Amino acid sequence: MASDARHPHRWGFADTRLEFDGPRSVRMTGARYPLSGQSMPHLIPYVEHMLGVSFDPADVMPESTPPVPPPRLNSTLMAALERLLPPERRSTDPLFRLAHSHGQLAVGEVDRLLYGGRFARVADVVVEPVNEDEVRAIVAAAIEHGACLVPYGGGTNVSGALLCPEDEVRTIVSIDMRRMRRVLSVNRANGCALVEAGITGAALEEALGALGCTCGHTPDSLEFSTLGGWIATNASGMKKNRYGNIEDIVVEATLVTPSGTIETRRPAARTSTGMQPLPLFFGSEGNLGVITKALIAIHPKPEECRYGSLVFRSFADGVAFLKAVRAEGALPASIRLVNNREFRLGQALRPAAHGIHGWKSALQRKWLFGVLGFDPAALAACTIVMEGTSHDVARQERALRRLAKRFRAVWGGAENGRRGYSLTFAIAYLRDFFSQFGIAAESFETSVPWDRIEEVCAAAERTIASECAARGVAGHPYLSYRVTQTYHAGVCIYFTMAFSGRGLADPGGVFHDIEQTLRQVILDHGGSLSHHHGVGKIRQRFLPQVHSDAGLEVIRAAKRAIDPDNIFGIGNGACGSSQTGTSIS
Amino acid sequence: MASDARHPHRWGFADTRLEFDGPRSVRMTGARYPLSGQSMPHLIPYVEHMLGVSFDPADVMPESTPPVPPPRLNSTLMAALERLLPPERRSTDPLFRLAHSHGQLAVGEVDRLLYGGRFARVADVVVEPVNEDEVRAIVAAAIEHGACLVPYGGGTNVSGALLCPEDEVRTIVSIDMRRMRRVLSVNRANGCALVEAGITGAALEEALGALGCTCGHTPDSLEFSTLGGWIATNASGMKKNRYGNIEDIVVEATLVTPSGTIETRRPAARTSTGMQPLPLFFGSEGNLGVITKALIAIHPKPEECRYGSLVFRSFADGVAFLKAVRAEGALPASIRLVNNREFRLGQALRPAAHGIHGWKSALQRKWLFGVLGFDPAALAACTIVMEGTSHDVARQERALRRLAKRFRAVWGGAENGRRGYSLTFAIAYLRDFFSQFGIAAESFETSVPWDRIEEVCAAAERTIASECAARGVAGHPYLSYRVTQTYHAGVCIYFTMAFSGRGLADPGGVFHDIEQTLRQVILDHGGSLSHHHGVGKIRQRFLPQVHSDAGLEVIRAAKRAIDPDNIFGIGNGACGSSQTGTSIS
């Protein structure tokens, strides 16, 4: 079977994790990230201060692997798969099956895997097709012999979408798509490439980069998530202002379903040819079939990529600035605004300052706080990525600097911008470090109209405080947030929530309840159910608040038409039922 | 019933048409357009030269109105409609019913109405709801009493979408939506407005304009077409670079269907909440229900709107320029490139030049052709609309002028740009003028990848020449084209075709055959079935070339789920059958 450098259950690479390098200091192992190898003396004190609990290396919870239920193997199906695929591309290995039966929910998936949970149902067999014909043959075998198929991409889903329905009695076949990773053709004149859907973002950028091109789609999960997974969750990338979200990037795609292959035979930049099947692929979450390939927009690598950062006196100032940036028509590829807590978390990840760096940093602080009078407990910060021709990048920076003055912001320089942007890829490792101490931490996101940003953030803060108090959570809950995307009509707010589960009888259950309460509060205050994480299983019950009954029914009708026997029976979103749902906690 | 200033059958306003003001000269009546009232001495000579036939006022064909078949009125349905709507919002007037039973196809609709054709089936009754509840009641009555419902917006469709299926035995109710034209709410902070779907573009811009805002969607049919019609055909607007096409503008919409109201209860700028019903509305062409309202993006009126124009030595130079403009990131709101013939048509619409204007124009020609050596039979031209802050508009113009030099273009000034842009709204009147002489003229469009633009245009030119020769068409056929939109992966090409039907036994049939042949040739050379006109009835037979079988089937399944009794039985696109199709010629 395909092996990779990833940890089978935790986030990310197996060689990368946080570990103590002193009683109060941590370091990131490996050499993959800017943070790697550096000693970080400020992180533990910051998190202790924020959560009101202490961390001692001796408190690390021991890891265990949950028992894996025996596979339910339909012998005629297995015989058919044996005819279709060589042994190295079929597996019933228990740990491999388990690794294909979860995503990256910190609470409900990763914590259950590592700290004594159990999975009632996991994939029974994992297969690895290498081309579309094999996918079609696997689907045909599943129909003939009665199996349940689950497409598997990068395994980075955070909505419970990969959890197997507990009442599924058929053999569950996980289709690991990562061997289907070829760039099939590139057309520079039209700026597009036909790519197999199992390619990861990192591999895609590497392949296109060798041709001087980029796709530009940059989700936080870029290293692991796949093109097919992006489509199935309706993913968003950090540089969407320049390259678009996944629905803007994909010109056309192919979906292999039980009722045949759905694709447009004549892809075009834009058409009016009646109702289209393609939009159904976005957010299909494995319910309809296997996305096998897509024609995607590609671009020449930008002549220049320049980072920038800004410090604001308040989050509100930063939001007003983001709005003005849109109006001004000077949108950089990426512009994100972190709130005070998230800014301070970033600061807490800095290495011990030595020599000139320490001196410079002290001087900067003196200038910001002493001379300009910024309040360290109120400021917020933007990280900016500008791409384009040198001329255009220079223009963007000029426009941003000019606007920044109007919002009393201080230009924080390119290095802070680069650092803030890159932290994105390292931050998930923090979650797994602190989960060893029973810290339940998770991110969740929403899209909010511009005029309700403050309201939604304040409501979320109030809710987590009151919920944690009511449930006897030790210390203080932590909630930070950032605006990760802006649109004409609103923004994406990305929250990070954490609290200590110590002393709670069922910390996962408490977390789940609080998360669901928060979700309702966000909906009640004008937020959407999700901006880019999806529905999966953990947000299914809110769908009737999103769509009218007739709207949900037409989605289900499409599912029934495409997959009348529910071969793709993973049961996500509108295609799941609360009866067959998997419990998360 | 609602009356308007429009001609019931021809394009546009009743007070506006071309008429002879001399034996070789025409003028546009009325006072609505920049062209109105001006004597145009060059048009007849140009068209005579192009088509190789002559025009004499004495040759104008006499107009007649076709016989209107008697209405098929289901008495229980009619009684229900009487209970629902006051008499002034119900009509069985024959001409009113006829006016609601066609769009603006020059050949197959308008020519049949005016020059002795016939319609086997038209709407039996026209109703005018004023709110969503009335629409729901009409749909309920149609279900209860067994009627066929046809939503009617601006009547500007050019794909035969409003033609009633000849074999429809139920009472056909045309739902004229134009009384549902309120702007229900405006939220400036979030840049959106909730608007009833029967509002015309002109009325929408007027209402928003009073608030200092604009939607910015500018299809050629802006004066007459409606928000609901834009969604149902997946419309494109001239200024889409700034404001987006209709699918970018609509945040959320409401569709009243036989199985209930489909809408998203929590509209958001962008979401990942599973599969969505909304995309089905775009291109639904009346097949699913009535679009009653939409939440749309609105913008403050731009600080500045500036026009520009460029003259290129060749169409190919112009295309290369358009591509470079995208790469440079300096896209104006609108940029369109006309080929040589279309440029010369624009010149032929100029008034007689007098005094300083004539002298200036002669000098410009001398400079362009004599000094710079442009070939008058090869040049092409761009019209440009720049919008934004004054700063941004100035930047766009600088960037465009800088780029233009690289492509050996000459800046043609703002006035030519404004004129070229405004001509769009007047040009359809030309079609109806020449149809009086038996000229069959129509526009059709496609989207094409960048690297096949030249190929598609050349193939279309060859095809029309050989087809007309083979069918004994008198004189020469005329084919002009322009690039009206650019995208990352390609462009929209908008063709205008004309030839004389004189001496042909069945000119409409010949036109139809040639149009269908051209469409196939365009598909064969990489063009799409349509960029923004839609499928309707005249392009249905090509759909199997566009979608895979399973793709078409999922669209039909959605239709069946939403409208199991085919109440919305207009039969467009994938929801029509060739058996029940209406003959166009």
XYZ file of C-alpha atoms in Angstrom, chain A:
585
model
C 0.000 0.000 0.000
C 1.038 3.604 -0.472
C 2.984 4.876 2.470
C 3.662 8.432 3.319
C 5.494 10.433 5.882
C 2.314 11.262 7.741
C 1.289 10.220 11.166
C -1.585 7.759 10.743
C -3.857 9.567 13.188
C -2.503 12.894 14.368
C -2.283 15.967 12.217
C 0.588 16.143 9.821
C 3.970 14.595 9.410
C 5.153 11.877 11.758
C 8.520 13.584 12.217
C 6.957 16.823 13.360
C 5.530 17.417 16.775
C 5.988 19.683 19.733
C 8.003 18.335 22.619
C 9.416 19.726 25.830
C 12.980 20.884 25.552
C 12.947 22.165 29.113
C 10.471 22.193 31.955
C 8.746 25.342 30.639
C 9.894 25.336 27.058
C 8.886 23.446 23.915
C 10.391 22.882 20.508
C 9.050 21.582 17.232
C 10.818 18.452 16.012
C 11.911 17.811 12.441
C 13.005 20.399 9.901
C 9.933 21.025 7.802
C 8.720 24.352 9.104
C 10.232 27.697 10.017
C 9.384 26.852 13.644
C 11.144 23.490 13.502
C 14.080 23.063 15.839
C 13.517 26.359 17.628
C 13.104 26.539 21.343
C 9.920 28.378 22.251
C 9.993 29.544 25.862
C 6.846 31.692 25.731
C 4.207 29.222 24.584
C 3.559 27.276 27.777
C 3.337 30.419 29.936
C 0.943 32.054 27.447
C -1.373 29.055 27.235
C -1.269 28.554 31.007
C -2.197 32.200 31.446
C -4.990 31.942 28.911
C -6.500 28.649 30.077
C -5.793 29.056 33.763
C -4.333 25.578 34.049
C -0.728 24.428 34.251
C 1.235 22.047 32.078
C 3.810 19.666 33.409
C 5.651 17.120 31.283
C 4.630 14.513 33.836
C 0.950 15.097 33.099
C 1.113 13.883 29.509
C -1.633 11.323 28.984
C -0.445 7.944 27.717
C -1.447 7.139 24.167
C -3.188 3.975 23.155
C -4.653 2.778 19.906
C -8.314 1.865 19.978
C -9.370 -1.685 19.275
C -10.239 -2.060 15.607
C -13.436 -4.003 14.952
C -12.925 -7.037 12.715
C -13.676 -6.437 9.043
C -17.016 -7.493 7.584
C -15.892 -8.990 4.332
C -18.334 -9.932 1.641
C -16.508 -12.815 -0.013
C -17.830 -12.303 -3.545
C -16.949 -8.614 -3.340
C -13.485 -9.435 -2.065
C -13.013 -11.921 -4.900
C -14.040 -9.236 -7.368
C -11.582 -6.750 -5.835
C -8.870 -9.381 -6.031
C -9.492 -9.716 -9.731
C -9.422 -5.958 -10.177
C -6.437 -4.910 -8.091
C -3.023 -6.354 -7.235
C -2.459 -7.198 -3.555
C -0.278 -4.139 -2.920
C -3.275 -1.981 -3.653
C -5.760 -3.766 -1.390
C -5.543 -3.954 2.369
C -7.491 -5.216 5.338
C -4.744 -4.258 7.785
C -6.529 -3.076 10.949
C -4.467 0.068 11.529
C -4.620 0.983 7.877
C -8.403 0.568 7.912
C -8.599 2.664 11.056
C -6.405 5.367 9.522
C -8.888 5.599 6.648
C -11.893 5.920 8.925
C -11.384 9.323 10.443
C -10.484 12.846 9.615
C -8.837 15.444 11.790
C -11.483 16.469 14.257
C -9.464 16.997 17.423
C -12.383 16.053 19.597
C -14.348 13.082 18.368
C -11.716 11.654 16.071
C -8.059 12.191 16.976
C -8.683 12.144 20.736
C -10.694 8.934 20.450
C -7.879 7.325 18.491
C -5.132 8.267 20.889
C -6.721 8.401 24.305
C -8.844 5.400 24.828
C -11.911 5.904 22.657
C -13.402 3.339 20.361
C -14.813 3.165 16.864
C -17.842 0.907 16.444
C -17.433 0.747 12.678
C -14.473 1.387 10.413
C -13.642 0.681 6.784
C -13.372 -3.067 6.090
C -11.001 -2.863 3.185
C -8.899 -0.118 1.630
C -8.289 -0.058 -2.110
C -6.049 2.168 -4.181
C -7.107 2.615 -7.799
C -4.609 4.060 -10.242
C -6.974 5.195 -12.969
C -10.559 6.069 -13.734
C -11.335 2.702 -15.284
C -10.388 1.005 -12.032
C -12.661 3.373 -10.152
C -15.506 2.492 -12.491
C -14.780 -1.194 -12.002
C -14.790 -0.809 -8.210
C -18.141 0.990 -8.380
C -19.522 -1.751 -10.640
C -18.305 -4.420 -8.208
C -19.904 -2.569 -5.306
C -23.226 -2.472 -7.138
C -23.012 -6.120 -8.126
C -22.005 -7.418 -4.726
C -23.616 -4.836 -2.496
C -20.916 -2.780 -0.836
C -20.610 0.671 0.624
C -17.930 2.894 -0.956
C -16.163 5.786 0.742
C -13.826 8.025 -1.273
C -10.717 8.985 0.703
C -8.450 11.896 -0.216
C -6.151 13.561 2.266
C -8.007 12.579 5.411
C -7.909 16.174 6.667
C -11.663 16.604 6.926
C -12.879 18.270 10.128
C -16.603 17.621 9.999
C -16.725 13.913 10.768
C -17.297 13.194 7.082
C -15.055 10.110 7.072
C -16.668 8.456 10.103
C -18.418 5.267 9.010
C -22.118 4.962 9.806
C -22.355 2.562 12.734
C -25.317 0.693 11.277
C -23.720 -0.009 7.895
C -23.964 -3.781 7.425
C -22.401 -3.939 3.962
C -18.658 -4.189 3.475
C -17.249 -0.677 3.648
C -14.599 -0.076 1.005
C -12.406 2.969 1.459
C -11.174 4.168 -1.929
C -7.845 5.863 -1.272
C -7.411 8.130 -4.266
C -3.840 9.227 -3.660
C -2.296 7.081 -6.372
C -4.364 8.973 -8.915
C -2.111 11.997 -8.808
C -1.036 12.650 -12.376
C -1.207 15.969 -14.142
C -2.770 14.597 -17.334
C -2.332 17.653 -19.521
C -1.443 21.314 -19.298
C -2.614 24.055 -21.630
C -0.741 27.270 -20.925
C -2.555 29.300 -23.568
C -5.887 28.677 -21.882
C -4.451 28.613 -18.377
C -5.721 25.209 -17.402
C -4.585 21.732 -16.484
C -6.385 18.411 -16.355
C -5.393 16.748 -13.111
C -6.292 13.497 -11.369
C -8.244 14.167 -8.221
C -6.045 12.242 -5.795
C -3.166 14.682 -6.091
C -2.340 16.560 -2.914
C -1.975 20.308 -2.944
C 1.729 20.044 -2.299
C 2.235 17.572 -5.167
C 0.101 19.677 -7.471
C 2.118 22.789 -6.736
C 5.332 20.848 -7.191
C 4.250 19.471 -10.575
C 2.944 22.801 -11.807
C 5.886 24.643 -10.294
C 8.257 22.613 -12.472
C 6.457 24.175 -15.441
C 6.651 27.671 -14.001
C 2.976 27.565 -13.041
C 0.793 27.494 -9.958
C -2.796 26.626 -9.168
C -2.697 28.966 -6.205
C -5.284 27.136 -4.128
C -3.846 27.240 -0.623
C -6.003 25.732 2.102
C -4.340 25.324 5.499
C -4.240 21.595 4.693
C -2.336 22.138 1.432
C 0.326 19.566 2.269
C -2.151 16.712 2.634
C -5.565 17.478 1.213
C -6.391 16.521 -2.365
C -8.035 18.128 -5.352
C -10.972 15.728 -5.066
C -11.343 16.510 -1.385
C -11.311 20.242 -2.093
C -14.201 19.829 -4.489
C -16.131 17.495 -2.201
C -15.938 19.953 0.719
C -16.127 23.159 -1.331
C -12.766 24.266 -0.048
C -11.401 27.759 0.281
C -7.770 28.777 -0.056
C -5.823 31.517 1.664
C -5.009 33.226 -1.634
C -8.546 33.124 -3.011
C -8.530 36.851 -3.754
C -6.107 36.104 -6.554
C -6.864 32.512 -7.492
C -10.456 32.018 -6.366
C -12.011 29.425 -4.117
C -12.264 25.873 -5.405
C -15.556 26.521 -7.226
C -13.828 29.314 -9.141
C -10.767 27.216 -9.921
C -12.487 24.096 -11.232
C -13.630 24.529 -14.828
C -14.928 21.011 -15.120
C -14.722 17.719 -13.240
C -15.566 14.056 -13.584
C -17.652 12.158 -11.052
C -17.902 8.378 -11.313
C -21.257 7.335 -9.842
C -23.380 4.206 -9.642
C -25.536 5.550 -12.475
C -22.635 6.427 -14.727
C -19.995 9.075 -15.193
C -21.146 12.653 -14.786
C -19.079 15.152 -16.690
C -19.367 17.963 -19.159
C -18.039 16.993 -22.517
C -17.287 20.537 -23.587
C -15.713 22.458 -20.757
C -15.726 26.209 -21.226
C -14.770 29.265 -19.253
C -18.426 30.176 -18.772
C -21.642 28.910 -20.278
C -25.395 29.226 -20.294
C -26.377 25.716 -21.214
C -29.235 25.104 -18.847
C -29.003 23.535 -15.423
C -25.615 22.059 -14.656
C -24.616 18.910 -12.764
C -21.166 20.253 -11.824
C -22.315 22.493 -8.943
C -23.587 19.362 -7.169
C -20.021 18.091 -6.907
C -19.092 20.982 -4.621
C -19.988 19.985 -1.092
C -20.986 16.472 -2.163
C -18.886 15.095 0.721
C -18.572 11.594 -0.711
C -22.324 11.106 -1.036
C -22.541 10.838 -4.823
C -19.501 9.087 -6.192
C -15.788 9.425 -6.748
C -14.374 12.628 -8.187
C -11.653 11.299 -10.452
C -10.245 14.307 -12.282
C -10.768 17.994 -12.818
C -9.842 20.658 -15.306
C -8.482 23.476 -13.176
C -7.290 27.001 -13.770
C -3.538 27.465 -13.575
C -1.452 30.617 -13.701
C 2.125 31.520 -14.439
C 3.999 31.807 -11.160
C 3.732 35.410 -10.103
C 6.716 37.566 -10.953
C 6.820 38.660 -7.345
C 5.454 37.490 -4.017
C 5.819 39.989 -1.197
C 4.618 39.774 2.380
C 3.398 42.526 4.611
C 1.853 43.051 8.008
C -0.058 45.711 9.846
C -0.777 46.312 13.498
C -4.102 47.918 14.417
C -5.205 49.475 17.676
C -8.248 47.232 17.720
C -9.928 44.407 15.852
C -12.700 46.808 14.839
C -10.141 49.093 13.183
C -8.805 46.087 11.319
C -12.263 45.074 10.096
C -12.944 48.603 8.855
C -9.606 48.506 7.063
C -10.437 45.166 5.379
C -13.686 46.631 4.119
C -11.921 49.688 2.752
C -9.353 47.498 0.991
C -12.141 45.859 -0.991
C -13.694 49.185 -1.899
C -10.326 50.503 -3.023
C -9.799 47.644 -5.473
C -6.364 46.863 -4.074
C -6.993 43.348 -2.785
C -3.813 41.384 -2.202
C -3.753 37.617 -2.780
C -4.269 37.044 0.927
C -5.124 39.381 3.755
C -6.038 38.071 7.174
C -6.790 39.805 10.433
C -6.115 38.110 13.776
C -7.654 39.248 17.005
C -5.653 40.125 20.074
C -5.492 36.624 21.513
C -4.443 35.102 18.246
C -1.829 37.819 17.784
C -0.449 37.047 21.211
C -0.425 33.325 20.463
C 1.710 34.135 17.441
C 4.041 36.139 19.665
C 4.166 33.256 22.137
C 5.501 31.037 19.375
C 8.564 33.191 18.912
C 11.908 31.698 19.797
C 13.934 33.081 22.652
C 15.248 36.410 21.419
C 18.990 36.779 21.341
C 21.375 39.567 20.408
C 20.293 41.940 17.688
C 16.875 40.258 17.302
C 16.031 40.640 20.955
C 17.190 44.215 20.920
C 15.218 45.045 17.775
C 12.117 43.368 19.075
C 12.330 45.247 22.382
C 12.726 48.504 20.499
C 9.699 47.730 18.320
C 7.611 47.056 21.383
C 8.789 50.250 23.016
C 7.842 52.224 19.904
C 4.430 50.585 19.532
C 3.331 50.608 23.139
C 5.352 53.473 24.615
C 5.409 56.040 21.850
C 2.327 55.257 19.754
C 0.270 54.153 22.722
C -1.032 50.853 21.314
C -2.667 48.724 23.988
C -0.998 45.273 23.984
C -4.255 43.717 25.218
C -6.348 45.297 22.442
C -4.286 45.422 19.276
C -4.957 43.224 16.284
C -2.813 42.416 13.262
C -3.039 41.685 9.565
C -0.808 39.412 7.558
C -0.701 40.171 3.872
C 0.515 38.278 0.814
C 0.825 40.286 -2.387
C 1.405 38.542 -5.708
C 1.616 39.686 -9.298
C 3.927 41.607 -11.542
C 6.476 43.675 -9.638
C 4.615 46.731 -10.831
C 1.324 45.431 -9.505
C 2.771 44.248 -6.192
C 4.339 47.638 -5.643
C 1.000 49.271 -6.390
C -0.810 46.975 -3.934
C 1.664 47.766 -1.195
C 1.392 51.499 -1.834
C -2.396 51.317 -1.720
C -2.406 49.232 1.452
C 0.077 51.502 3.213
C -1.906 54.560 2.199
C -5.147 53.053 3.479
C -3.498 51.775 6.638
C -2.763 55.329 7.741
C -6.439 56.151 7.581
C -7.083 53.338 10.071
C -4.247 54.315 12.422
C -2.333 51.150 11.657
C 1.410 50.627 11.785
C 3.191 48.741 9.017
C 4.736 45.714 10.685
C 7.035 44.728 7.872
C 7.424 41.823 5.509
C 9.067 39.398 7.898
C 6.163 39.465 10.344
C 3.795 38.947 7.441
C 5.704 35.960 6.151
C 5.887 34.518 9.626
C 2.169 34.969 10.272
C 1.276 33.402 6.959
C 3.571 30.396 7.449
C 2.387 29.769 11.006
C -0.849 28.496 9.474
C 0.843 25.295 8.436
C 2.375 24.658 11.854
C -0.448 25.593 14.147
C -2.373 22.302 13.977
C 0.579 20.607 15.654
C -0.071 22.757 18.718
C -3.524 21.271 19.060
C -2.138 17.754 19.268
C 0.527 18.834 21.754
C -2.013 20.283 24.156
C -4.481 17.452 23.698
C -1.929 15.298 25.509
C -2.836 17.316 28.593
C -6.554 16.881 28.122
C -7.031 20.216 26.430
C -9.969 20.071 24.054
C -9.153 22.448 21.220
C -10.770 22.891 17.865
C -11.250 25.455 15.169
C -14.535 26.185 13.466
C -15.564 28.809 11.008
C -18.495 30.697 9.656
C -19.263 33.355 7.105
C -20.838 36.513 8.437
C -22.176 39.673 6.838
C -19.949 42.693 7.411
C -22.410 44.334 9.777
C -22.617 41.373 12.136
C -18.956 40.510 12.595
C -18.664 42.146 15.981
C -21.998 40.717 17.099
C -21.102 37.146 16.161
C -17.687 37.317 17.818
C -19.115 38.820 20.999
C -21.916 36.239 21.126
C -19.420 33.420 20.691
C -17.262 34.798 23.523
C -20.235 35.163 25.861
C -21.494 31.696 25.029
C -18.277 29.849 25.595
C -17.762 31.665 28.889
C -21.234 30.892 30.201
C -21.272 27.332 28.880
C -17.919 26.475 30.399
C -18.917 28.029 33.715
C -22.189 26.126 33.755
C -20.464 22.839 33.040
C -17.735 23.195 35.623
C -14.839 23.546 33.228
C -11.588 24.184 35.102
C -9.718 27.435 34.411
C -10.889 29.726 31.646
C -11.991 28.837 28.148
C -9.964 30.278 25.286
C -11.564 31.713 22.183
C -9.600 33.514 19.531
C -10.651 34.414 16.045
C -9.462 35.786 12.770
C -10.961 37.058 9.576
C -9.439 34.776 6.970
C -11.364 35.813 3.873
C -13.277 38.840 2.772
C -16.078 38.954 0.211
C -18.312 41.657 -1.121
C -21.128 40.710 1.248
C -19.194 39.522 4.279
C -16.218 37.656 5.670
C -15.106 34.282 6.924
C -14.378 34.209 10.639
C -12.240 31.375 11.849
C -12.523 30.639 15.567
C -10.174 28.640 17.728
C -11.714 27.336 20.925
C -9.934 25.521 23.732
C -10.539 24.576 27.317
C -9.258 22.063 29.764
C -11.151 18.821 30.086
C -9.487 17.994 33.406
C -11.896 16.853 36.010
C -14.792 16.444 33.602
C -16.457 13.029 33.451
C -16.922 13.230 29.670
C -14.745 16.031 28.288
C -15.478 15.062 24.677
C -19.202 15.152 25.323
C -18.943 18.528 27.021
C -16.901 19.843 24.120
C -19.396 18.516 21.613
C -22.322 20.089 23.463
C -20.576 23.436 23.747
C -19.585 23.341 20.094
C -23.169 22.639 19.049
C -24.458 25.411 21.304
C -21.911 27.800 19.837
C -22.926 26.794 16.346
C -26.537 27.603 17.106
C -25.564 30.936 18.611
C -23.535 31.753 15.506
C -26.503 30.876 13.289
C -28.794 32.954 15.480
C -26.537 35.944 15.033
C -26.383 35.786 11.259
C -23.441 33.457 10.714
C -23.539 30.602 8.223
C -23.335 26.926 9.127
C -19.857 26.698 7.628
C -17.646 28.709 5.323
C -15.365 25.918 4.130
C -15.232 22.999 6.579
C -18.512 21.504 5.425
C -21.396 19.724 7.087
C -20.229 16.134 7.294
C -21.838 14.579 10.342
C -21.269 17.121 13.053
C -23.440 19.839 11.498
C -26.174 17.740 9.906
C -28.818 18.595 12.424
C -28.607 22.279 11.550
C -29.377 21.798 7.853
C -33.127 22.404 8.237
C -32.190 25.864 9.454
C -30.172 26.426 6.283
C -32.414 25.131 3.530
C -36.155 25.057 3.069
C -37.721 21.581 3.104
C -38.150 21.619 -0.660
C -34.511 22.633 -1.011
C -33.297 19.699 1.062
C -35.630 17.402 -0.819
C -34.208 18.314 -4.215
C -30.705 17.559 -2.949
C -31.880 14.182 -1.704
C -33.648 13.547 -5.009
C -30.408 14.186 -6.853
C -28.690 11.719 -4.534
C -31.369 9.084 -5.127
C -31.200 9.563 -8.885
C -27.424 9.243 -8.944
C -27.078 6.527 -6.334
C -30.395 4.739 -5.835
C -28.862 1.921 -3.769
C -26.863 4.292 -1.567
C -23.591 2.666 -2.611
C -21.862 5.855 -1.503
C -23.411 5.408 1.899
C -21.168 7.586 4.040
C -24.252 9.604 4.969
C -22.923 13.137 5.107
C -24.868 16.380 5.048
C -28.369 16.129 3.678
C -27.756 12.496 2.702
C -27.341 11.286 6.254
C -30.079 10.540 8.700
C -29.867 11.255 12.375
C -30.851 7.586 12.930
C -27.792 6.278 11.141
C -25.495 9.031 12.324
C -22.294 8.215 14.088
C -21.894 9.537 17.566
C -18.945 11.850 17.714
C -18.135 11.878 21.365
